[in-house]
Amino acid sequence: LSGTISPSIGMLTALSDLQLNSNALSGTIPEELYTRCTDIERLYLSDNQLSGTISPSIGMLTALSDLQLNSNALSGTIPEELYTRCTDIERLYLSDNQLSGTIS
């Protein structure tokens, strides 16, 4: 797959597992994925060419247990909401990006 992730993905409100890893996806992660697909437990977007930041809205994914965003071109800081609201995370892969800041 190539191209961007459409904001229309937010229409899949019952989505619990999204695996789009190891493709040629580019652009940013649509805000609608965080704000409308709030039942996601597993989100695999690794090994793509995604850019931009990880939105603080990721905190709305409170059922998230496995997040793989590694090997992209994501930048900025890791939002505090990821570890204050997504408390069921068991696996968190963020390596091979351009993230900065501290993990607190």
XYZ file of C-alpha atoms in Angstrom:
104
model
C 0.000 0.000 0.000
C 1.133 3.535 -0.681
C -0.308 6.998 -0.180
C -1.798 8.478 2.956
C -4.172 7.169 5.610
C -7.500 8.842 4.887
C -9.309 10.702 7.667
C -12.303 8.569 6.616
C -10.751 5.765 8.653
C -12.555 7.432 11.545
C -15.803 5.991 10.187
C -14.660 2.541 11.389
C -15.767 3.241 14.936
C -15.855 -0.444 15.995
C -12.279 -1.088 14.822
C -10.237 -2.998 17.385
C -7.192 -4.081 15.357
C -5.486 -2.088 12.589
C -2.438 -3.564 10.885
C -0.939 -1.368 8.168
C 2.696 -2.077 8.964
C 5.418 -2.637 6.336
C 3.924 -0.552 3.544
C 4.815 2.748 1.889
C 2.290 4.918 3.723
C 3.230 8.573 4.080
C 1.809 11.741 5.586
C 0.491 12.131 9.091
C -1.612 9.837 11.262
C -5.144 11.232 10.941
C -6.602 12.739 14.112
C -9.823 10.814 13.375
C -8.006 7.546 14.078
C -7.453 8.694 17.653
C -10.748 10.476 18.240
C -13.297 8.209 16.540
C -11.764 4.700 16.626
C -11.554 4.607 20.397
C -11.943 0.798 20.713
C -8.575 0.073 19.080
C -6.536 -2.427 21.064
C -3.756 -3.086 18.554
C -2.375 -0.388 16.236
C 0.436 -1.428 13.905
C 1.749 1.358 11.667
C 5.452 0.479 11.802
C 7.822 0.361 8.837
C 6.172 3.071 6.782
C 7.091 6.667 5.963
C 4.673 8.387 8.333
C 5.643 11.873 9.480
C 4.374 14.537 11.833
C 3.801 14.155 15.539
C 1.987 11.707 17.787
C -1.126 13.668 18.747
C -2.072 14.046 22.421
C -5.453 12.685 21.262
C -3.829 9.236 21.324
C -4.917 9.313 24.965
C -8.468 8.632 23.769
C -7.393 5.084 22.836
C -7.820 3.803 26.370
C -8.201 0.149 25.257
C -4.805 0.214 23.504
C -2.572 -2.703 24.482
C -0.101 -2.865 21.585
C 1.220 0.215 19.766
C 3.824 -0.143 17.036
C 4.870 3.122 15.399
C 8.546 2.255 14.992
C 10.542 2.821 11.795
C 8.763 5.911 10.494
C 9.701 9.597 10.396
C 7.632 10.734 13.383
C 8.951 13.766 15.250
C 8.208 15.838 18.320
C 7.730 14.553 21.825
C 5.893 11.514 23.123
C 2.604 12.898 24.451
C 2.077 12.493 28.185
C -1.461 11.235 27.437
C 0.061 8.039 26.046
C 1.173 6.920 29.486
C -1.394 8.650 31.644
C -4.533 7.531 29.765
C -3.482 4.401 27.809
C -2.729 2.381 30.916
C -3.358 -1.056 29.351
C -0.345 -0.847 27.014
C 1.744 -4.012 27.121
C 3.908 -3.413 24.034
C 5.137 0.010 22.918
C 7.475 0.296 19.919
C 8.573 3.826 19.019
C 12.184 3.239 17.916
C 13.701 4.459 14.651
C 11.831 7.762 14.516
C 12.927 11.322 15.180
C 11.178 11.670 18.540
C 12.683 13.940 21.169
C 12.242 14.830 24.810
C 12.063 12.651 27.879
C 9.892 9.764 28.976
C 8.360 10.627 32.315
